[in-house]
Coordinates of C-alpha atoms in Angstrom, one line a residue:
Chain A
M8 CA 31.9 -118.8 281.1
S9 CA 33.4 -121.8 279.3
T10 CA 33.0 -124.1 282.1
D11 CA 30.7 -125.2 285.0
V12 CA 31.5 -123.2 288.2
T13 CA 29.1 -124.2 290.7
A14 CA 28.6 -122.9 294.5
E15 CA 28.9 -125.8 296.1
G16 CA 32.8 -125.4 296.6
G17 CA 32.2 -125.0 300.0
H18 CA 34.0 -122.2 300.5
G19 CA 33.1 -121.0 297.2
A20 CA 32.5 -121.6 293.1
V21 CA 34.9 -123.6 291.6
P22 CA 34.9 -124.9 288.2
T23 CA 33.4 -128.6 288.1
G24 CA 33.3 -129.2 284.2
P25 CA 34.9 -132.0 282.5
E26 CA 38.4 -130.4 281.9
V27 CA 39.2 -131.1 285.4
P28 CA 40.8 -134.1 285.9
T29 CA 39.9 -136.6 288.5
E30 CA 41.8 -140.0 288.1
P31 CA 45.0 -141.0 289.6
R32 CA 47.8 -140.8 287.5
P33 CA 49.2 -144.5 288.1
A34 CA 53.0 -143.5 287.6
R35 CA 52.5 -140.6 289.9
V36 CA 50.5 -142.1 293.0
R37 CA 53.1 -141.8 295.7
R38 CA 54.0 -144.4 298.1
D39 CA 51.3 -142.7 300.8
W40 CA 51.1 -144.1 304.0
P41 CA 48.1 -146.8 304.3
L42 CA 44.7 -146.0 305.0
Y43 CA 43.1 -146.5 308.1
E44 CA 39.2 -146.4 308.8
V45 CA 38.7 -144.5 312.3
F46 CA 35.8 -145.6 315.0
V47 CA 35.0 -143.5 317.9
R48 CA 32.9 -144.3 320.9
G49 CA 31.0 -141.3 321.8
K50 CA 30.5 -141.7 325.2
R51 CA 30.1 -144.7 327.8
G52 CA 27.5 -146.8 326.8
L53 CA 27.5 -146.4 323.1
N54 CA 29.3 -148.4 320.4
H55 CA 32.1 -147.6 318.4
V56 CA 31.0 -145.7 315.2
H57 CA 32.7 -145.3 312.1
V58 CA 33.6 -141.4 311.7
G59 CA 36.2 -141.4 308.7
S60 CA 39.5 -142.4 307.4
L61 CA 43.1 -141.0 307.7
H62 CA 46.6 -142.0 306.3
A63 CA 49.3 -142.8 308.8
A64 CA 52.7 -144.7 308.9
D65 CA 51.7 -147.0 311.6
D66 CA 49.0 -147.8 314.0
E67 CA 50.1 -145.5 317.0
M68 CA 50.3 -142.4 314.5
A69 CA 46.9 -143.4 313.1
V70 CA 45.2 -143.2 316.8
D71 CA 47.0 -140.0 317.6
A72 CA 46.2 -138.5 314.1
A73 CA 42.5 -139.7 314.7
R74 CA 42.6 -138.0 318.2
D75 CA 43.4 -134.5 316.4
L76 CA 41.2 -135.1 313.4
Y77 CA 37.8 -136.4 314.8
T78 CA 37.8 -135.5 318.7
R79 CA 38.5 -131.7 318.8
R80 CA 35.8 -131.0 320.6
N81 CA 35.0 -134.1 323.2
E82 CA 33.4 -136.2 320.6
G83 CA 34.8 -139.4 321.9
V84 CA 36.2 -141.2 325.0
S85 CA 37.4 -144.1 323.0
I86 CA 39.1 -144.7 319.2
W87 CA 39.5 -147.5 317.0
V88 CA 41.9 -147.8 314.0
V89 CA 42.2 -150.5 311.4
K90 CA 44.2 -150.6 307.9
A91 CA 41.1 -150.5 305.4
A92 CA 42.8 -153.4 303.5
D93 CA 42.3 -155.5 306.7
I94 CA 38.5 -154.9 306.4
T95 CA 36.3 -157.4 304.7
A96 CA 32.8 -156.2 303.9
S97 CA 29.6 -157.3 302.1
S98 CA 28.2 -155.1 299.2
P99 CA 25.9 -152.4 300.9
D100 CA 23.5 -152.5 298.4
E101 CA 20.0 -153.2 299.9
K102 CA 19.1 -155.7 297.3
D103 CA 22.2 -157.7 298.2
P104 CA 21.4 -161.4 298.0
L105 CA 23.5 -161.9 301.1
F106 CA 20.5 -160.5 303.0
A107 CA 18.0 -162.3 301.1
P108 CA 17.8 -165.2 303.8
S109 CA 16.0 -162.8 306.6
G110 CA 13.8 -161.1 304.3
D111 CA 10.9 -163.9 304.1
K112 CA 11.2 -164.6 308.0
V113 CA 8.7 -162.2 309.2
Y114 CA 8.0 -165.1 312.3
R115 CA 11.3 -163.6 314.0
H116 CA 9.4 -160.4 314.8
P117 CA 7.2 -160.0 317.6
T118 CA 4.2 -158.4 315.4
F119 CA 3.9 -161.9 313.8
Y120 CA 2.0 -163.0 316.5
E121 CA -1.6 -162.4 317.2
I122 CA -2.2 -162.0 320.8
P123 CA -5.6 -160.8 322.5
E124 CA -5.2 -157.1 323.5
D125 CA -6.4 -158.0 327.2
V126 CA -3.7 -160.6 327.8
P127 CA -1.3 -158.5 330.5
H128 CA 2.2 -157.6 330.1
M129 CA 2.8 -159.0 326.9
Chain B
M9 CA 36.1 -147.4 302.6
T10 CA 38.1 -149.3 299.8
A11 CA 37.9 -152.8 301.3
P12 CA 37.7 -155.6 299.5
T13 CA 34.0 -157.1 298.8
L14 CA 32.9 -160.9 298.6
E15 CA 32.3 -162.2 295.2
R16 CA 28.9 -161.6 294.1
P17 CA 27.5 -162.2 290.4
A18 CA 27.5 -159.2 288.4
A19 CA 24.0 -157.7 287.7
D20 CA 23.5 -156.2 284.0
E21 CA 23.8 -152.4 283.7
A22 CA 20.5 -151.3 283.0
A23 CA 19.3 -153.0 286.6
L24 CA 22.3 -151.2 288.2
Q25 CA 21.4 -147.9 286.7
E26 CA 17.4 -148.6 287.5
H27 CA 18.4 -149.1 291.1
F28 CA 20.8 -146.1 291.3
D29 CA 18.0 -143.9 290.0
A30 CA 15.6 -145.6 292.3
T31 CA 17.9 -144.8 295.3
I32 CA 18.3 -141.2 294.3
A33 CA 14.7 -140.7 293.6
A34 CA 13.7 -142.1 297.2
E35 CA 16.2 -139.7 298.7
H36 CA 18.2 -142.3 300.1
R37 CA 22.1 -142.1 300.2
I38 CA 24.4 -143.5 297.5
E39 CA 27.2 -145.3 299.6
P40 CA 31.0 -146.1 298.5
R41 CA 30.8 -149.6 297.1
D42 CA 27.2 -149.0 295.3
W43 CA 27.4 -148.8 291.8
M44 CA 27.1 -145.5 290.4
P45 CA 27.2 -144.0 286.9
E46 CA 30.8 -142.7 285.9
G47 CA 29.8 -139.0 285.4
Y48 CA 28.2 -138.9 289.0
R49 CA 31.6 -140.4 290.4
R50 CA 33.6 -137.8 288.3
T51 CA 31.6 -134.9 289.3
L52 CA 31.7 -135.7 293.0
I53 CA 35.3 -136.0 292.7
R54 CA 35.7 -132.8 291.4
Q55 CA 33.5 -131.0 293.7
I56 CA 34.7 -133.0 296.7
A57 CA 38.5 -132.5 295.8
Q58 CA 38.0 -128.9 295.3
H59 CA 36.2 -128.3 298.4
A60 CA 38.9 -129.9 300.4
H61 CA 41.6 -127.8 298.4
S62 CA 39.7 -124.6 299.4
E63 CA 39.7 -125.7 303.3
I64 CA 43.6 -126.4 303.0
I65 CA 44.5 -123.4 301.1
G66 CA 41.8 -121.5 303.3
M67 CA 44.5 -121.7 306.3
Q68 CA 46.7 -119.5 304.9
P69 CA 44.9 -115.8 304.8
E70 CA 44.0 -116.5 308.4
G71 CA 47.1 -118.0 309.4
D72 CA 49.0 -114.9 308.4
W73 CA 47.9 -113.6 311.7
L74 CA 48.5 -116.2 314.1
L75 CA 51.8 -114.8 315.4
A76 CA 50.3 -111.0 315.5
A77 CA 47.0 -111.8 317.2
P78 CA 46.2 -109.0 319.6
S79 CA 45.7 -110.9 322.8
L80 CA 46.4 -114.5 324.1
R81 CA 42.3 -115.0 323.7
R82 CA 42.4 -114.2 320.1
K83 CA 45.2 -116.1 319.2
A84 CA 43.7 -119.6 321.1
I85 CA 40.6 -118.8 318.9
L86 CA 42.4 -118.3 315.6
L87 CA 44.9 -121.4 316.0
A88 CA 41.4 -123.3 316.7
K89 CA 39.8 -121.8 313.6
V90 CA 42.8 -122.5 311.3
Q91 CA 43.2 -125.9 312.8
D92 CA 39.4 -126.7 311.8
E93 CA 40.1 -125.8 308.6
A94 CA 42.7 -128.5 308.2
G95 CA 40.2 -131.1 309.6
H96 CA 37.5 -129.9 307.1
G97 CA 40.1 -130.6 304.3
M98 CA 41.1 -134.0 305.8
Y99 CA 37.3 -134.9 306.0
L100 CA 36.8 -134.3 302.5
Y101 CA 39.9 -135.7 301.0
S102 CA 38.5 -139.0 303.1
A103 CA 35.2 -138.6 301.1
A104 CA 36.9 -138.3 298.1
E105 CA 39.3 -141.2 298.3
T106 CA 36.0 -143.4 299.0
L107 CA 35.4 -142.6 295.0
G108 CA 38.9 -144.1 293.9
A109 CA 40.9 -140.6 294.1
D110 CA 44.1 -140.6 295.8
R111 CA 44.9 -138.1 298.5
A112 CA 48.6 -137.4 297.6
D113 CA 47.6 -137.2 294.1
L114 CA 45.0 -134.7 294.6
T115 CA 47.4 -132.6 296.6
D116 CA 49.8 -132.6 293.5
K117 CA 46.8 -131.9 291.3
L118 CA 46.4 -128.8 293.4
I119 CA 50.0 -127.7 293.3
E120 CA 50.2 -128.2 289.5
R121 CA 47.1 -126.3 289.2
M122 CA 45.2 -129.1 287.5
Q123 CA 42.6 -128.4 290.2
K124 CA 41.3 -125.3 291.6
Y125 CA 40.3 -123.9 294.9
S126 CA 37.9 -120.8 295.7
S127 CA 39.2 -117.7 294.4
I128 CA 38.1 -116.1 297.8
F129 CA 41.6 -116.9 299.3
N130 CA 43.5 -115.1 296.4
Y131 CA 42.7 -112.0 298.2
P132 CA 45.2 -110.7 301.1
T133 CA 44.4 -110.2 304.8
L134 CA 45.7 -106.7 305.3
T135 CA 44.4 -105.8 308.9
Y136 CA 43.3 -108.0 312.0
A137 CA 39.7 -106.8 311.2
D138 CA 40.0 -109.0 308.0
V139 CA 39.9 -112.0 310.4
G140 CA 36.8 -110.9 311.8
V141 CA 35.3 -110.4 308.2
I142 CA 36.4 -113.6 307.2
G143 CA 34.5 -115.3 309.9
W144 CA 31.4 -113.0 309.5
L145 CA 31.2 -113.2 305.7
V146 CA 33.4 -115.8 304.1
D147 CA 32.3 -118.3 306.5
G148 CA 28.7 -117.3 306.8
A149 CA 28.6 -117.4 302.6
A150 CA 30.2 -120.9 303.1
I151 CA 27.7 -122.0 305.5
C152 CA 24.9 -121.0 303.2
N153 CA 26.7 -123.4 300.4
Q154 CA 27.5 -126.1 302.7
V155 CA 24.1 -126.6 305.0
P156 CA 22.5 -127.9 301.9
L157 CA 25.2 -130.4 301.2
C158 CA 24.5 -132.2 304.4
R159 CA 21.6 -133.7 302.4
S160 CA 24.0 -134.4 299.2
S161 CA 23.0 -137.7 297.9
Y162 CA 26.6 -139.1 298.3
G163 CA 26.7 -140.5 302.0
P164 CA 30.4 -140.1 302.9
Y165 CA 30.0 -136.3 301.3
A166 CA 26.7 -135.5 303.4
R167 CA 28.3 -137.0 306.7
A168 CA 31.5 -134.8 306.0
M169 CA 29.2 -132.0 305.8
I170 CA 27.2 -132.3 308.7
R171 CA 30.6 -132.6 310.9
I172 CA 32.1 -129.3 309.0
C173 CA 28.6 -127.4 309.4
K174 CA 28.7 -127.5 313.2
E175 CA 32.3 -126.2 313.4
E176 CA 31.6 -123.6 311.0
S177 CA 29.0 -122.0 313.3
F178 CA 31.8 -121.2 315.8
H179 CA 33.7 -119.9 312.8
Q180 CA 31.0 -117.4 311.8
R181 CA 30.5 -116.3 315.6
Q182 CA 34.0 -115.6 316.7
G183 CA 34.2 -113.5 313.5
Y184 CA 31.3 -111.5 314.6
E185 CA 32.1 -111.1 318.0
L186 CA 35.6 -109.8 317.0
L187 CA 33.9 -107.1 315.0
M188 CA 31.6 -106.2 317.6
T189 CA 34.5 -105.8 319.9
M190 CA 36.3 -103.5 317.4
M191 CA 33.2 -101.5 316.4
G192 CA 33.0 -100.6 320.3
G193 CA 36.5 -99.4 320.4
S194 CA 38.2 -96.3 318.9
D195 CA 37.3 -94.4 315.5
E196 CA 40.5 -96.1 314.0
Q197 CA 39.3 -99.5 314.9
R198 CA 35.9 -98.6 313.4
A199 CA 37.6 -97.6 310.0
M200 CA 39.5 -100.9 310.1
V201 CA 36.2 -102.9 310.2
Q202 CA 34.5 -100.7 307.5
D203 CA 37.9 -101.0 305.2
A204 CA 37.6 -105.0 305.7
V205 CA 34.0 -105.0 304.6
D206 CA 34.5 -102.8 301.6
R207 CA 37.3 -105.3 300.3
W208 CA 35.6 -108.5 301.1
W209 CA 32.0 -107.7 300.7
W210 CA 32.0 -108.3 296.8
P211 CA 34.4 -111.3 296.5
S212 CA 32.3 -112.9 299.2
L213 CA 28.9 -112.4 297.0
M214 CA 31.3 -114.2 294.1
M215 CA 31.6 -117.2 296.2
F216 CA 28.4 -118.4 295.0
G217 CA 29.4 -118.6 291.6
P218 CA 28.0 -117.2 288.5
P219 CA 24.6 -116.6 287.7
D220 CA 22.4 -119.4 286.8
A221 CA 21.9 -118.5 283.2
D222 CA 25.9 -119.0 283.2
S223 CA 25.6 -122.5 284.6
P224 CA 24.5 -125.0 281.7
N225 CA 25.1 -128.2 283.7
S226 CA 23.7 -127.3 287.0
A227 CA 20.4 -129.3 285.9
Q228 CA 22.5 -132.8 286.2
S229 CA 23.9 -131.9 289.4
M230 CA 20.7 -131.1 290.9
A231 CA 19.1 -134.3 289.4
W232 CA 21.7 -136.3 291.0
G233 CA 21.1 -134.6 294.2
I234 CA 24.8 -133.5 294.6
K235 CA 23.7 -129.7 294.1
R236 CA 20.3 -128.8 296.1
H237 CA 19.9 -124.9 295.3
S238 CA 21.1 -122.9 292.2
N239 CA 24.0 -120.1 292.7
D240 CA 21.4 -117.3 292.7
E241 CA 19.2 -118.7 295.1
L242 CA 22.3 -119.3 297.4
R243 CA 23.4 -115.9 297.2
Q244 CA 20.0 -114.2 297.7
R245 CA 19.7 -116.3 301.0
F246 CA 23.2 -114.9 301.9
V247 CA 22.2 -111.4 301.4
D248 CA 19.0 -111.5 303.0
M249 CA 20.9 -112.9 305.9
T250 CA 23.9 -110.6 306.1
V251 CA 22.1 -107.2 305.6
P252 CA 20.5 -106.9 308.9
Q253 CA 23.7 -108.3 310.2
A254 CA 25.8 -105.2 308.6
Q255 CA 23.0 -102.7 310.3
F256 CA 23.3 -104.3 313.7
L257 CA 27.2 -104.0 313.5
G258 CA 26.9 -100.4 312.1
V259 CA 29.0 -100.8 309.1
T260 CA 28.0 -100.0 305.4
L261 CA 28.0 -102.9 302.6
P262 CA 29.7 -101.0 299.5
D263 CA 26.6 -101.5 297.2
P264 CA 25.1 -98.3 296.4
D265 CA 22.3 -100.1 294.4
L266 CA 21.5 -102.5 297.5
E267 CA 17.8 -102.0 298.4
F268 CA 14.9 -103.6 300.0
D269 CA 12.2 -104.9 297.7
A270 CA 9.1 -104.7 299.8
A271 CA 7.0 -106.7 297.2
T272 CA 9.2 -110.1 297.6
G273 CA 10.6 -109.3 301.2
H274 CA 14.2 -109.4 299.3
W275 CA 17.3 -107.4 299.6
R276 CA 18.5 -106.8 295.7
S277 CA 22.1 -106.0 295.2
G278 CA 23.9 -104.2 292.5
A279 CA 25.8 -106.0 289.7
I280 CA 28.8 -108.2 290.2
D281 CA 32.1 -107.7 288.5
W282 CA 32.2 -111.0 286.8
E283 CA 35.3 -110.1 285.0
E284 CA 37.2 -109.9 288.1
F285 CA 35.8 -113.4 289.3
K286 CA 37.2 -114.9 286.3
R287 CA 40.5 -113.1 286.4
V288 CA 41.1 -114.3 289.8
L289 CA 39.7 -117.7 289.3
A290 CA 42.2 -118.0 286.4
G291 CA 45.6 -117.4 288.3
D292 CA 45.4 -113.4 288.0
G293 CA 44.5 -112.4 291.7
P294 CA 46.6 -110.5 294.1
M295 CA 47.8 -114.0 296.1
N296 CA 47.2 -117.1 293.7
A297 CA 51.1 -117.3 293.2
V298 CA 51.8 -116.9 297.1
R299 CA 49.1 -119.6 298.0
I300 CA 50.3 -122.3 295.6
A301 CA 53.8 -121.6 296.5
R302 CA 53.2 -122.0 300.0
R303 CA 51.3 -125.1 299.8
R304 CA 54.2 -126.5 297.4
A305 CA 56.9 -125.6 300.2
A306 CA 54.8 -127.8 302.8
R307 CA 54.7 -130.4 300.4
D308 CA 58.4 -130.4 299.5
E309 CA 60.0 -129.1 302.9
N310 CA 58.1 -131.6 304.7
A311 CA 59.1 -134.9 302.8
W312 CA 61.8 -135.7 304.8
V313 CA 59.6 -136.2 308.1
T314 CA 57.1 -138.2 305.9
A315 CA 60.1 -140.4 304.8
A316 CA 61.5 -140.7 308.2
A317 CA 58.2 -141.7 309.7
T318 CA 58.0 -144.3 306.7
A319 CA 61.3 -145.7 307.6
Y320 CA 60.7 -146.0 311.4
A321 CA 57.5 -147.9 310.7
E322 CA 59.0 -150.2 308.1
K323 CA 61.9 -150.9 310.6
H324 CA 59.3 -151.5 313.5
G325 CA 57.3 -153.8 311.4
A326 CA 53.9 -151.7 311.4

């Protein structure tokens, strides 16, 4: 076979060789609806958690689509949607210098303090 | 997420590659804004996009039976299943977009046949027994493929797969239950099930792709943690799982060479017709033209709805 065909097409083998184009064609990219990130509260007492994204024309449509897409089996009691363009993020890289200041402050953790074992309720 | 990030000084490429390699080696996940090699990113887009396309096209063979379901119960089940396939496609397009792909552009590439979908969906569904056999064999094979992907090195893909795998279990079980019901029915119904098994067995085995010897670049995908098991390993796992299920059901798998190898504990299947696989993948299957034509019609005939919603949102200042 001239190209790689791997089983990891989910529902079956598909070509994954370099002849398959991947990059969006700038002139062709359609006036798509904005991208929304979706957050779902699984049940009362839990935080909203990011579950994925979708495209919608406006906020209301985004909530309706998020319900259909991410809560078909009672996965949530509350949904937040926010335009992806409105999110400002740090880099998630673990070695990011943004997180360096907390790296050397071991005294912020309870295990930093040595207390004799016979002190009760500590 | 495609969110803007705060300004950071750029690290040099060798250090970035080293950090990427270390993350993969430690079995940690790569996340969207991490630096990653271009080959890794492109391979993922190809795989995720084509997986998404397979889910979307996969709605059609079973969707053909929605209006002819034999009972309200079966219709409700089939509706839920077809809706799940749409959802799976959306989760995956969402993951592809975190890599810089564009969803509408991916759909265009599918319709223009620049990107492919699984060849299994180019076969027709001739009777309602096909609905059951697709759930049992096709979704069963998909589960074999997909469960290892829950540990894929790319975070958004792995998370989408966890969600999908939970739902595939319903798909497989409803199919097997449907077949058990038919096997407990009339001779005619039993014959329908056997006929469907005869038609779907070999295409299901082909779902795992060509033999390992014909997959020259698999090693790179394995090293990147995108691919977890070889095509032949996954196919063997599927055969071993499925033969006892066929025996319980009371159907015959259409392979005279299928036999149990006591030494290894595996079922050995006969030779697969890879010429057929290549033909169908290249576009010469029974249903290729129909599948693409319908996807194209869905895009084009619904364009006015998209335009109307956009106009409404603009007018109301969304």
